PDB file of C-alpha atoms in Angstrom:
ATOM      1  CA  MET A   1       0.241   0.006   0.309  1.00 57.00           C
ATOM      2  CA  PRO A   2       1.095   3.155  -1.387  1.00 73.00           C
ATOM      3  CA  GLN A   3       2.012   6.078   1.590  1.00 81.00           C
ATOM      4  CA  MET A   4      -1.071   8.637   2.376  1.00 76.00           C
ATOM      5  CA  THR A   5       0.542  12.801   1.436  1.00 83.00           C
ATOM      6  CA  GLN A   6      -1.050  14.677   4.791  1.00 82.00           C
ATOM      7  CA  ALA A   7      -3.753  16.375   2.857  1.00 77.00           C
ATOM      8  CA  GLU A   8      -4.399  12.200   2.704  1.00 78.00           C
ATOM      9  CA  THR A   9      -4.387  11.428   6.164  1.00 80.00           C
ATOM     10  CA  LYS A  10      -6.254  14.716   6.061  1.00 77.00           C
ATOM     11  CA  GLN A  11      -8.870  13.926   4.374  1.00 76.00           C
ATOM     12  CA  ARG A  12      -9.123  10.222   5.396  1.00 77.00           C
ATOM     13  CA  ALA A  13      -9.337  11.493   9.126  1.00 77.00           C
ATOM     14  CA  ALA A  14     -12.181  13.961   8.719  1.00 74.00           C
ATOM     15  CA  PHE A  15     -14.434  11.593   5.998  1.00 74.00           C
ATOM     16  CA  HIS A  16     -14.393   9.520   9.385  1.00 75.00           C
ATOM     17  CA  HIS A  17     -15.109  11.513  11.973  1.00 72.00           C
ATOM     18  CA  MET A  18     -18.026  13.146  10.157  1.00 72.00           C
ATOM     19  CA  ALA A  19     -19.115   9.191   9.505  1.00 71.00           C
ATOM     20  CA  GLU A  20     -18.941   9.230  13.436  1.00 71.00           C
ATOM     21  CA  VAL A  21     -20.710  11.593  13.939  1.00 67.00           C
ATOM     22  CA  MET A  22     -22.964  10.477  11.798  1.00 70.00           C
ATOM     23  CA  LYS A  23     -23.593   7.495  13.157  1.00 71.00           C
ATOM     24  CA  GLY A  24     -24.747   9.687  16.260  1.00 67.00           C
ATOM     25  CA  LEU A  25     -26.614  11.689  15.047  1.00 62.00           C
ATOM     26  CA  GLU A  26     -28.681   9.253  13.095  1.00 67.00           C
ATOM     27  CA  ALA A  27     -28.980   7.696  16.646  1.00 65.00           C
ATOM     28  CA  ASP A  28     -30.606  10.591  18.308  1.00 60.00           C
ATOM     29  CA  LEU A  29     -33.309  10.354  15.957  1.00 60.00           C
ATOM     30  CA  ARG A  30     -33.789   7.118  15.348  1.00 63.00           C
ATOM     31  CA  TRP A  31     -34.225   7.153  18.943  1.00 61.00           C
ATOM     32  CA  GLY A  32     -36.414  10.052  19.498  1.00 59.00           C
ATOM     33  CA  LEU A  33     -33.217  11.892  20.745  1.00 55.00           C
ATOM     34  CA  THR A  34     -33.961  15.135  20.680  1.00 55.00           C
ATOM     35  CA  ASP A  35     -32.573  17.515  23.090  1.00 58.00           C
ATOM     36  CA  SER A  36     -29.492  14.868  23.179  1.00 56.00           C
ATOM     37  CA  ALA A  37     -26.821  18.578  22.299  1.00 60.00           C
ATOM     38  CA  ARG A  38     -25.007  16.182  19.164  1.00 58.00           C
ATOM     39  CA  ILE A  39     -28.250  17.943  17.657  1.00 62.00           C
ATOM     40  CA  PRO A  40     -27.844  22.032  17.464  1.00 64.00           C
ATOM     41  CA  ALA A  41     -30.870  24.252  18.302  1.00 67.00           C
ATOM     42  CA  GLY A  42     -31.343  25.652  14.739  1.00 69.00           C
ATOM     43  CA  TRP A  43     -32.019  22.232  13.233  1.00 66.00           C
ATOM     44  CA  HIS A  44     -34.935  21.394  15.267  1.00 68.00           C
ATOM     45  CA  LYS A  45     -36.637  25.669  13.847  1.00 70.00           C
ATOM     46  CA  ILE A  46     -35.013  24.306  10.004  1.00 66.00           C
ATOM     47  CA  ALA A  47     -37.680  21.164  10.961  1.00 64.00           C
ATOM     48  CA  ALA A  48     -39.905  22.882  11.859  1.00 68.00           C
ATOM     49  CA  GLU A  49     -39.863  24.856   8.738  1.00 66.00           C
ATOM     50  CA  ASP A  50     -41.436  24.310   5.281  1.00 64.00           C
ATOM     51  CA  PRO A  51     -39.920  21.509   3.324  1.00 65.00           C
ATOM     52  CA  THR A  52     -39.337  23.850   0.558  1.00 69.00           C
ATOM     53  CA  PRO A  53     -38.273  26.660   1.598  1.00 72.00           C
ATOM     54  CA  LYS A  54     -39.187  30.295  -1.199  1.00 81.00           C
ATOM     55  CA  LYS A  55     -37.117  30.088  -3.787  1.00 86.00           C
ATOM     56  CA  ARG A  56     -35.786  34.334  -3.918  1.00 88.00           C
ATOM     57  CA  HIS A  57     -33.800  35.853  -7.416  1.00 91.00           C
ATOM     58  CA  ILE A  58     -30.706  36.945  -7.031  1.00 92.00           C
ATOM     59  CA  SER A  59     -27.108  37.777  -8.538  1.00 93.00           C
ATOM     60  CA  ILE A  60     -23.315  36.353  -7.162  1.00 93.00           C
ATOM     61  CA  ARG A  61     -20.779  36.795  -8.241  1.00 94.00           C
ATOM     62  CA  LEU A  62     -18.507  33.506  -9.079  1.00 94.00           C
ATOM     63  CA  ASP A  63     -14.976  32.788  -9.024  1.00 92.00           C
ATOM     64  CA  GLU A  64     -14.912  30.971 -12.627  1.00 94.00           C
ATOM     65  CA  ASP A  65     -13.445  28.759 -11.868  1.00 91.00           C
ATOM     66  CA  VAL A  66     -15.847  27.307  -9.417  1.00 89.00           C
ATOM     67  CA  LEU A  67     -18.698  27.860 -11.861  1.00 93.00           C
ATOM     68  CA  LYS A  68     -17.113  25.894 -14.977  1.00 92.00           C
ATOM     69  CA  PHE A  69     -16.906  23.378 -11.723  1.00 87.00           C
ATOM     70  CA  PHE A  70     -20.622  23.185 -11.298  1.00 85.00           C
ATOM     71  CA  GLN A  71     -21.877  24.211 -15.558  1.00 92.00           C
ATOM     72  CA  ALA A  72     -19.285  21.583 -16.029  1.00 89.00           C
ATOM     73  CA  MET A  73     -22.202  18.890 -14.376  1.00 84.00           C
ATOM     74  CA  GLY A  74     -25.146  19.344 -17.007  1.00 85.00           C
ATOM     75  CA  ALA A  75     -28.211  20.789 -16.704  1.00 88.00           C
ATOM     76  CA  GLY A  76     -29.605  21.364 -12.965  1.00 85.00           C
ATOM     77  CA  TYR A  77     -26.356  23.154 -11.817  1.00 88.00           C
ATOM     78  CA  LEU A  78     -27.645  25.586 -10.223  1.00 91.00           C
ATOM     79  CA  THR A  79     -29.139  23.739  -8.063  1.00 84.00           C
ATOM     80  CA  ARG A  80     -26.077  21.767  -6.736  1.00 85.00           C
ATOM     81  CA  ILE A  81     -24.871  25.228  -5.725  1.00 86.00           C
ATOM     82  CA  ASN A  82     -27.968  26.032  -3.759  1.00 85.00           C
ATOM     83  CA  ALA A  83     -27.719  22.268  -2.826  1.00 81.00           C
ATOM     84  CA  VAL A  84     -23.742  22.830  -1.281  1.00 81.00           C
ATOM     85  CA  LEU A  85     -23.905  25.944   0.077  1.00 83.00           C
ATOM     86  CA  ARG A  86     -27.441  24.529   1.907  1.00 80.00           C
ATOM     87  CA  CYS A  87     -24.726  21.705   3.127  1.00 76.00           C
ATOM     88  CA  PHE A  88     -21.691  24.628   4.388  1.00 76.00           C
ATOM     89  CA  MET A  89     -25.414  26.702   6.670  1.00 78.00           C
ATOM     90  CA  LEU A  90     -26.355  23.485   8.325  1.00 74.00           C
ATOM     91  CA  ALA A  91     -23.005  22.447   8.602  1.00 73.00           C
ATOM     92  CA  ARG A  92     -22.459  25.662  11.042  1.00 71.00           C
ATOM     93  CA  LEU A  93     -25.529  25.305  11.972  1.00 72.00           C
ATOM     94  CA  ALA A  94     -24.455  21.830  13.831  1.00 66.00           C
ATOM     95  CA  GLY A  95     -21.015  23.113  14.569  1.00 65.00           C
ATOM     96  CA  VAL A  96     -19.019  20.622  11.994  1.00 67.00           C
ATOM     97  CA  VAL A  97     -17.178  24.011   9.832  1.00 67.00           C
ATOM     98  CA  LYS A  98     -16.143  26.819  12.159  1.00 67.00           C
ATOM     99  CA  GLY A  99     -17.403  30.121  11.438  1.00 67.00           C
ATOM    100  CA  ALA A 100     -14.658  33.559  11.939  1.00 62.00           C
ATOM    101  CA  ALA A 101     -16.224  33.717  15.206  1.00 60.00           C
ATOM    102  CA  GLU A 102     -15.069  30.479  16.687  1.00 56.00           C
ATOM    103  CA  VAL A 103     -11.496  29.808  14.945  1.00 55.00           C
ATOM    104  CA  ASP A 104      -8.129  31.010  16.834  1.00 58.00           C
ATOM    105  CA  HIS A 105      -6.086  31.725  14.275  1.00 56.00           C
ATOM    106  CA  GLY A 106      -3.821  31.009  15.647  1.00 66.00           C
ATOM    107  CA  GLN A 107      -4.390  33.264  18.313  1.00 73.00           C
ATOM    108  CA  GLU A 108      -3.580  29.899  21.395  1.00 77.00           C
ATOM    109  CA  ALA A 109      -0.237  29.321  19.641  1.00 76.00           C
ATOM    110  CA  ARG A 110       0.978  32.576  19.622  1.00 78.00           C
ATOM    111  CA  ALA A 111       0.151  32.717  24.002  1.00 81.00           C
ATOM    112  CA  GLU A 112       1.832  29.815  23.911  1.00 84.00           C
ATOM    113  CA  TYR A 113       4.796  30.380  22.066  1.00 80.00           C
ATOM    114  CA  LEU A 114       5.160  33.199  24.473  1.00 84.00           C
ATOM    115  CA  ARG A 115       4.863  31.825  28.007  1.00 87.00           C
ATOM    116  CA  GLU A 116       7.792  29.126  26.290  1.00 85.00           C
ATOM    117  CA  MET A 117       9.682  31.239  25.307  1.00 84.00           C
ATOM    118  CA  GLU A 118       9.504  33.729  28.208  1.00 87.00           C
ATOM    119  CA  ALA A 119      10.745  30.961  30.529  1.00 87.00           C
ATOM    120  CA  TYR A 120      13.090  29.998  28.573  1.00 84.00           C
ATOM    121  CA  MET A 121      14.513  33.642  28.599  1.00 87.00           C
ATOM    122  CA  LYS A 122      13.718  34.045  32.882  1.00 90.00           C
ATOM    123  CA  GLU A 123      16.193  30.045  33.416  1.00 88.00           C
ATOM    124  CA  LYS A 124      18.683  30.587  30.548  1.00 87.00           C
ATOM    125  CA  PRO A 125      20.761  33.294  33.066  1.00 89.00           C
ATOM    126  CA  GLU A 126      21.422  29.671  35.588  1.00 89.00           C
ATOM    127  CA  LEU A 127      21.097  27.413  32.727  1.00 84.00           C
ATOM    128  CA  ASP A 128      24.209  29.189  30.969  1.00 87.00           C
ATOM    129  CA  ARG A 129      25.534  29.121  34.814  1.00 88.00           C
ATOM    130  CA  LEU A 130      25.242  25.463  35.273  1.00 86.00           C
ATOM    131  CA  MET A 131      25.895  24.333  31.849  1.00 85.00           C
ATOM    132  CA  ALA A 132      29.695  26.563  32.374  1.00 89.00           C
ATOM    133  CA  LEU A 133      30.048  24.340  35.384  1.00 87.00           C
ATOM    134  CA  GLY A 134      30.007  20.883  33.890  1.00 86.00           C
ATOM    135  CA  GLY A 135      29.100  18.089  35.119  1.00 89.00           C
ATOM    136  CA  LYS A 136      25.540  16.217  35.915  1.00 90.00           C
ATOM    137  CA  ALA A 137      24.409  20.274  36.745  1.00 88.00           C
ATOM    138  CA  GLY A 138      25.909  20.846  33.059  1.00 86.00           C
ATOM    139  CA  ASP A 139      24.297  17.824  31.839  1.00 88.00           C
ATOM    140  CA  ALA A 140      20.601  18.521  33.168  1.00 89.00           C
ATOM    141  CA  ALA A 141      20.716  21.791  32.367  1.00 86.00           C
ATOM    142  CA  TYR A 142      21.324  21.203  28.538  1.00 87.00           C
ATOM    143  CA  ALA A 143      18.752  18.551  28.628  1.00 88.00           C
ATOM    144  CA  LYS A 144      16.531  21.150  30.580  1.00 88.00           C
ATOM    145  CA  ALA A 145      17.381  23.894  27.531  1.00 86.00           C
ATOM    146  CA  SER A 146      17.261  21.353  25.376  1.00 87.00           C
ATOM    147  CA  ALA A 147      13.605  20.408  25.731  1.00 88.00           C
ATOM    148  CA  ARG A 148      12.747  24.485  26.452  1.00 86.00           C
ATOM    149  CA  LEU A 149      14.446  24.826  22.874  1.00 86.00           C
ATOM    150  CA  ASP A 150      12.761  21.618  20.793  1.00 85.00           C
ATOM    151  CA  ARG A 151       9.405  22.716  22.961  1.00 85.00           C
ATOM    152  CA  ILE A 152       9.511  26.716  20.709  1.00 83.00           C
ATOM    153  CA  GLN A 153      10.608  25.157  17.803  1.00 84.00           C
ATOM    154  CA  ALA A 154       7.625  22.640  17.338  1.00 84.00           C
ATOM    155  CA  LEU A 155       5.134  25.456  18.489  1.00 81.00           C
ATOM    156  CA  LEU A 156       6.688  27.884  15.937  1.00 79.00           C
ATOM    157  CA  LEU A 157       6.365  25.315  13.171  1.00 80.00           C
ATOM    158  CA  GLY A 158       2.447  24.716  14.992  1.00 79.00           C
ATOM    159  CA  MET A 159       2.541  28.415  13.619  1.00 75.00           C
ATOM    160  CA  LEU A 160       4.287  28.350  10.516  1.00 75.00           C
ATOM    161  CA  ASP A 161       1.918  24.834   9.018  1.00 75.00           C
ATOM    162  CA  GLY A 162      -1.159  27.140  10.555  1.00 71.00           C
ATOM    163  CA  VAL A 163      -0.098  29.959   7.998  1.00 67.00           C
ATOM    164  CA  VAL A 164       0.969  28.324   5.216  1.00 68.00           C
ATOM    165  CA  GLU A 165      -3.051  26.311   5.638  1.00 72.00           C
ATOM    166  CA  ASP A 166      -5.170  29.272   6.058  1.00 66.00           C
ATOM    167  CA  MET A 167      -2.603  31.015   2.812  1.00 66.00           C
ATOM    168  CA  GLU A 168      -3.995  27.577   0.981  1.00 70.00           C
ATOM    169  CA  GLN A 169      -8.209  27.843   2.073  1.00 67.00           C
ATOM    170  CA  GLY A 170      -7.912  31.494   0.556  1.00 56.00           C
TER     171      GLY A 170
END
């Protein structure tokens, strides 16, 4: 079996997570557990509405490649675009897709990085002194400094991955 790319691994994990969530929802609906936390309050309102919502004529600008993609599927492409938008809306209502107000945008990672850097800078003079002494104390100081720097490096790499992901998503 060939090695999966990172994107394929993430896609597979997202698919399995979605399947688990849907299995849970199915069980809740089958057993009539309408008070379940897995069923967002907004869905109850949608379920009570007319199942065929009224259509409204609007003008919308789409990226050319998006429009071509849907048009290439043939007749009914506007209905498919509406279905994709409805699916997105329901995913947001279900909390499956986070909105801008719910997304961290790396704030927590930045704060953790700053905490780690501050702690390292406070420890550094003492660690340098102990490393200069050598022996067991120097080795222990070196190990502590290395572990802290590895953690800082991992946080930076994680933040960079987040930036690259944000750039790829638009």
